[in-house]
CSV table of C-alpha atoms in Angstrom, one decimal:
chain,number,residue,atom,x,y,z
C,1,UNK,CA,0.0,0.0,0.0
C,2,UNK,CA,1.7,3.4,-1.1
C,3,UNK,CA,2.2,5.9,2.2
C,4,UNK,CA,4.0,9.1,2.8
C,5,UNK,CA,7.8,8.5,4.0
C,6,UNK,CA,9.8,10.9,6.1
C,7,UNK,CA,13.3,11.4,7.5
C,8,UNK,CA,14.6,11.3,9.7
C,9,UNK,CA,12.4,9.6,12.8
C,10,UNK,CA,14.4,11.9,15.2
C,11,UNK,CA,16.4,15.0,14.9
C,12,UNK,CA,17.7,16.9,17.6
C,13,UNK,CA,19.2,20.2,16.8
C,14,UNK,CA,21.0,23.1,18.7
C,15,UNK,CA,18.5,26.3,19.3
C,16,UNK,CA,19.3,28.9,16.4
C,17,UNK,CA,20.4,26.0,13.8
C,18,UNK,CA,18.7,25.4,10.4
C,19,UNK,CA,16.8,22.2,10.1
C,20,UNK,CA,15.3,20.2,6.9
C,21,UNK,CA,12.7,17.9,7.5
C,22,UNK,CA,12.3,15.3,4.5
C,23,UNK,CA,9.0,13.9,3.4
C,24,UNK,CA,8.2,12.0,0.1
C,25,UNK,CA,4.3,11.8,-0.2
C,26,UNK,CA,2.3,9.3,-2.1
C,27,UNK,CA,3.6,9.1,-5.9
C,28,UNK,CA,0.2,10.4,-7.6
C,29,UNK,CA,-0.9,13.3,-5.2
C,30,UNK,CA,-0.5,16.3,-5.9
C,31,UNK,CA,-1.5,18.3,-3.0
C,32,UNK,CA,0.7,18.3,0.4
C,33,UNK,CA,1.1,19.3,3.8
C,34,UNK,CA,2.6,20.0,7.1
C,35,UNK,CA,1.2,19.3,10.1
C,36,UNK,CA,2.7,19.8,13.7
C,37,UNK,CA,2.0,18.2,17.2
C,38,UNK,CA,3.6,19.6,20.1
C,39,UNK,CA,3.5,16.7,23.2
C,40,UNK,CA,0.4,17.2,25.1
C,41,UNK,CA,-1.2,19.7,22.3
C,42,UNK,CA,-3.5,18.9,19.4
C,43,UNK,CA,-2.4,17.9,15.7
C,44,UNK,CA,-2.1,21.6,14.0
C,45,UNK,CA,-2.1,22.9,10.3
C,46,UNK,CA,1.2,24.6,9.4
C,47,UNK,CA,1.1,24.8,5.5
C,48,UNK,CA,-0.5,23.1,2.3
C,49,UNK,CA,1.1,23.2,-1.0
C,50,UNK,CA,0.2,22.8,-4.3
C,51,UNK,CA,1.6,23.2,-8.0
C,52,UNK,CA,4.9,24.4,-6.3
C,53,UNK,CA,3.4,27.1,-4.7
C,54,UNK,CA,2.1,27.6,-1.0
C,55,UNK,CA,-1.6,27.5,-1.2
C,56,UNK,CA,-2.6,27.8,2.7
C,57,UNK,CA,-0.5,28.8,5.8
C,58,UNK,CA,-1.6,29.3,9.4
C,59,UNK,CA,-0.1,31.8,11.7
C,60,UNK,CA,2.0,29.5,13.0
C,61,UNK,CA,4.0,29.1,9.4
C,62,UNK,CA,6.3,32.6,9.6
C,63,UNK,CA,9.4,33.6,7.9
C,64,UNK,CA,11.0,31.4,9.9
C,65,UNK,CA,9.6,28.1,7.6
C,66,UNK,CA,9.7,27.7,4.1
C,67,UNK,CA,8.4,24.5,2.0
C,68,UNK,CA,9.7,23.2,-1.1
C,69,UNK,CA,9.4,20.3,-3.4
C,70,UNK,CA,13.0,20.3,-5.1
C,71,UNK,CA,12.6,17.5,-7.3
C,72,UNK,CA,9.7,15.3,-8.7
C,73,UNK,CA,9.4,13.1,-5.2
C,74,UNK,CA,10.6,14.8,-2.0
C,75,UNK,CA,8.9,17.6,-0.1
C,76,UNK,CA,10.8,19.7,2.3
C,77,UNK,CA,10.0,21.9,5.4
C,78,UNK,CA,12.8,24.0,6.7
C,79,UNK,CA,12.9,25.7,10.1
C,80,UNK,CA,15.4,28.6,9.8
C,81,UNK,CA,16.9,29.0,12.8
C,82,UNK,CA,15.2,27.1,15.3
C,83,UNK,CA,13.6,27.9,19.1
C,84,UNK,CA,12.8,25.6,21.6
C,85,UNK,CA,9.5,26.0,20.8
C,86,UNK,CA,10.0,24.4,17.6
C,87,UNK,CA,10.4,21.2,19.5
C,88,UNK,CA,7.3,19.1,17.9
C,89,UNK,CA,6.6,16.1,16.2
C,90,UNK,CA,6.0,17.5,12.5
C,91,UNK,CA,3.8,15.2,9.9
C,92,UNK,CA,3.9,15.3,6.4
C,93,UNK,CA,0.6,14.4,4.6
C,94,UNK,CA,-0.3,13.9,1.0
C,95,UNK,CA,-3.8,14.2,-0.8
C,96,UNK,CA,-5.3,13.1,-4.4
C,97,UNK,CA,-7.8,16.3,-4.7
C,98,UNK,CA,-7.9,19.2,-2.8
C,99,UNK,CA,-11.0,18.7,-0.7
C,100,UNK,CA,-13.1,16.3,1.1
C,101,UNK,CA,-10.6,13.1,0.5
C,102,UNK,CA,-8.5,13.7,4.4
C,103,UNK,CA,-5.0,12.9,3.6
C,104,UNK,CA,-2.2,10.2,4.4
C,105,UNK,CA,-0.2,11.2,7.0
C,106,UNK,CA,3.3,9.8,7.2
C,107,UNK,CA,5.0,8.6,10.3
C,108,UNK,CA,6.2,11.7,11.6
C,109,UNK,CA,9.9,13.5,12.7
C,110,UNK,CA,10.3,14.5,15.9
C,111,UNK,CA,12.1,17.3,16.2
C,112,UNK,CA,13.6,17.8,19.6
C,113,UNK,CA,15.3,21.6,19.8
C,114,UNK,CA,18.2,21.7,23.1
T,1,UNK,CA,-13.4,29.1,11.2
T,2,UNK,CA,-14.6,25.2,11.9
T,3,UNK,CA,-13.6,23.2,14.8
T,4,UNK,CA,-14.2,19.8,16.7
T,5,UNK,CA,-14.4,19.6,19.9
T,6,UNK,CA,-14.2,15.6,21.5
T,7,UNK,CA,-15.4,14.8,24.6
T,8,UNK,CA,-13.2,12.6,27.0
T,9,UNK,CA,-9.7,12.9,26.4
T,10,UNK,CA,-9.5,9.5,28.1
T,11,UNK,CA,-11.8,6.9,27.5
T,12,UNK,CA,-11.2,3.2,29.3
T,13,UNK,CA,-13.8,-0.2,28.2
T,14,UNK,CA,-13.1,-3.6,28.6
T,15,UNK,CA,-12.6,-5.6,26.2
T,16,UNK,CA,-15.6,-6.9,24.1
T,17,UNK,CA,-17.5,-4.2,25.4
T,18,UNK,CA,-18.7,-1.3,22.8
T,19,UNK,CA,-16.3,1.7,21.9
T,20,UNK,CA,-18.0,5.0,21.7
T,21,UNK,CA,-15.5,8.2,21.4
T,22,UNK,CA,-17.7,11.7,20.9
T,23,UNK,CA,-16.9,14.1,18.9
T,24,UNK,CA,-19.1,17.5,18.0
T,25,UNK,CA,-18.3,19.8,15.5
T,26,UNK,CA,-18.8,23.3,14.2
T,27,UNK,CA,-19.3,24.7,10.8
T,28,UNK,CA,-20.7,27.4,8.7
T,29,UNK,CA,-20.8,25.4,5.6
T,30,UNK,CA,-21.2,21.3,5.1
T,31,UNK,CA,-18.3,20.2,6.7
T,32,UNK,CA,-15.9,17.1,5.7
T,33,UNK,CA,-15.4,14.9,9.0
T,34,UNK,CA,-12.3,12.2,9.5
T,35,UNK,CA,-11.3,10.0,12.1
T,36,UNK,CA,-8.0,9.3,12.6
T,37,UNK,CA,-5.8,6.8,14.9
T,38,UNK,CA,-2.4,7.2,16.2
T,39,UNK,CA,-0.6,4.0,17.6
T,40,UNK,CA,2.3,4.4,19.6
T,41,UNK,CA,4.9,6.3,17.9
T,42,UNK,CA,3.0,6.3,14.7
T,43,UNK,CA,1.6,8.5,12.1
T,44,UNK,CA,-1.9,9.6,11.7
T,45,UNK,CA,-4.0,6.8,10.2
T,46,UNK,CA,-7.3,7.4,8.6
T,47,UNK,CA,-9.8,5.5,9.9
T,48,UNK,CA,-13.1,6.3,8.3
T,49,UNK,CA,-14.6,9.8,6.5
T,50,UNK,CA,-18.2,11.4,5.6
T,51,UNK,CA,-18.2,13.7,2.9
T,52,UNK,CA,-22.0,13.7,2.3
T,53,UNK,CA,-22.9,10.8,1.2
T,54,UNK,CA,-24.3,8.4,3.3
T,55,UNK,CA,-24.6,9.5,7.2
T,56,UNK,CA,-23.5,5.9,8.4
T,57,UNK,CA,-19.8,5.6,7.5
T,58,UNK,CA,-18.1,2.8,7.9
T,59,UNK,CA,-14.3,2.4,8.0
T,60,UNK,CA,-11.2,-0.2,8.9
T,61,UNK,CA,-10.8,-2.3,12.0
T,62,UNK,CA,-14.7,-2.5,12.6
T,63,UNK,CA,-15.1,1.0,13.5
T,64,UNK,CA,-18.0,3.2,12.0
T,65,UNK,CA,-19.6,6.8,12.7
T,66,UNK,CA,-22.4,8.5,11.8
T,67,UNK,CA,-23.5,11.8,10.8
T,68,UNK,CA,-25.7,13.6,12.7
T,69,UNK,CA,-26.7,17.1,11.6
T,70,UNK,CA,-29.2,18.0,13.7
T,71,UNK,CA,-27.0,17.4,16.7
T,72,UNK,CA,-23.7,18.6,14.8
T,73,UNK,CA,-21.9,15.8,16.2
T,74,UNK,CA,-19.9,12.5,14.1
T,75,UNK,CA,-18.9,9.5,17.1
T,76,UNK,CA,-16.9,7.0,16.6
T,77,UNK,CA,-18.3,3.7,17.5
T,78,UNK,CA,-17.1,0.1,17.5
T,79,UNK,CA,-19.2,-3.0,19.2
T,80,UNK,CA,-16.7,-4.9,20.4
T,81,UNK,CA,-13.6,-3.8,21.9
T,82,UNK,CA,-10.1,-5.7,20.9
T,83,UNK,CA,-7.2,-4.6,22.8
T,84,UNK,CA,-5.7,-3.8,19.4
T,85,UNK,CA,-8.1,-0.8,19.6
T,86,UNK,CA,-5.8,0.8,22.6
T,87,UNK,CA,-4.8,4.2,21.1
T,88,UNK,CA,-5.5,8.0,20.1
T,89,UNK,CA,-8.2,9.0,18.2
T,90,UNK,CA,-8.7,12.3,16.6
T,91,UNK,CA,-11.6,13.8,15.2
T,92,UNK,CA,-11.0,16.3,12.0
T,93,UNK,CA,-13.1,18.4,10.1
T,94,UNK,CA,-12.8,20.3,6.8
T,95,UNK,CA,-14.6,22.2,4.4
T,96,UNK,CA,-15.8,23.1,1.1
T,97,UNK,CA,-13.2,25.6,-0.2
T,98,UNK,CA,-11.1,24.8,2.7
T,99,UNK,CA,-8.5,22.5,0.7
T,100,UNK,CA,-7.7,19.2,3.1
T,101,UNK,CA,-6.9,21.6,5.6
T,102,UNK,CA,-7.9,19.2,8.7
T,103,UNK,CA,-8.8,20.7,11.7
T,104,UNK,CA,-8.3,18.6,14.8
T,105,UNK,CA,-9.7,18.0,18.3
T,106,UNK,CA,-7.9,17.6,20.8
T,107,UNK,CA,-7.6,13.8,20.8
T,108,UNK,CA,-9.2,10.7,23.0
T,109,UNK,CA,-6.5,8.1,24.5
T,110,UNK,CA,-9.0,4.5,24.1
T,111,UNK,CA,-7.6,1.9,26.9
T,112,UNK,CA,-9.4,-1.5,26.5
T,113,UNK,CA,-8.5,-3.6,29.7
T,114,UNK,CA,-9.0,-7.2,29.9
């Protein structure tokens, strides 16, 4: 059964460092996302993205982060220079159409910011 | 803006006994409504989804949900517990318009005890 990939499982990273979290959604969607879960907190929206262009962000999603699908397979979300409050687990998610179909969520990095 | 709100954010049966997780939402327009599981250090899986069709949705693992405008609300039911049900279950809601843009309660831990 296809699913959405990401890497690495764990990262921990110094405060004020640059992170890239790696995701490679499902070969025939076209429409992706990031999500984030801090420990104890609910699942939230960060950013959708579509025909290599940001089509959503929430507040959360500031100059800080950028998204970008370099090549035909992998989808990226860097964190610029990272706070502690960066420390969540961040999902990658992948979708068919643009509404009503949920999405496939991939396994999740957690991101761990010391 | 739409939200979910779930009721419980613990729920404990015993095993063979039936699984009913709440879950009440708000929306301006017809929403989209998902349940999704999380296993132990696991991504988000989908479990089941109404998107207009038919009110009584059923999805994997036994587990199904119904619609219920009147009383804005979409629980998660199973009849029998298994004590491969123990694990988190989020609510999510999108919209017409909204892109897959899930919007997520705040999550109910399931324990099934023997």
């Amino acid at each position: 059964e296809p699913e959405v990939t990401q890497t690495p499982s764990h990262q921990v990273t110094q405060m004020g460092q640059e992170v890239i979290l790696r995701c490679v959604p499902i070969s025939n969607h076209l429409y992706f996302y990031w999500y984030r879960q801090i420990l104890g907190q609910k699942v939230e929206f960060l950013v959708s993205f579509y025909n290599n262009e940001i089509s959503e962000k929430s507040e959360i999603f500031d100059d800080q982060f950028s998204v970008e699908r370099p090549d035909g397979s992998n989808f990226t979300l860097k964190i610029r220079s990272t706070k502690l409050e960066d420390s969540a687990m961040y999902f990658c998610a992948s979708s068919e159409r643009d509404t009503g179909t949920g999405a496939f969520f991939g396994q999740g990095t957690r991101l761990t910011v010391v | 803006a739409q939200s979910v709100t779930q009721l419980g954010s613990h729920v404990s049966v015993s095993e063979g006994a039936l699984v009913l997780l709440r879950c009440n939402y708000s929306s301006s327009v017809p929403p989209y409504l998902f349940w999704y599981v999380q296993y132990p250090n696991q991504g988000l899986q989908l479990l089941l989804k109404y998107t207009s069709a038919a009110t009584l949705v059923k999805g994997i693992n036994g587990f199904e949900a119904e619609f219920k405008k009147s009383e804005t609300s979409f629980h998660l039911t199973k009849p029998s517990a298994h004590m491969s049900d123990a694990a988190e279950y989020f609510c999510a809601v999108s919209v017409t318009g909204g892109g897959n843009k899930l919007t997520f309660g705040t999550g109910t831990q399931l324990k099934v005890e023997l």
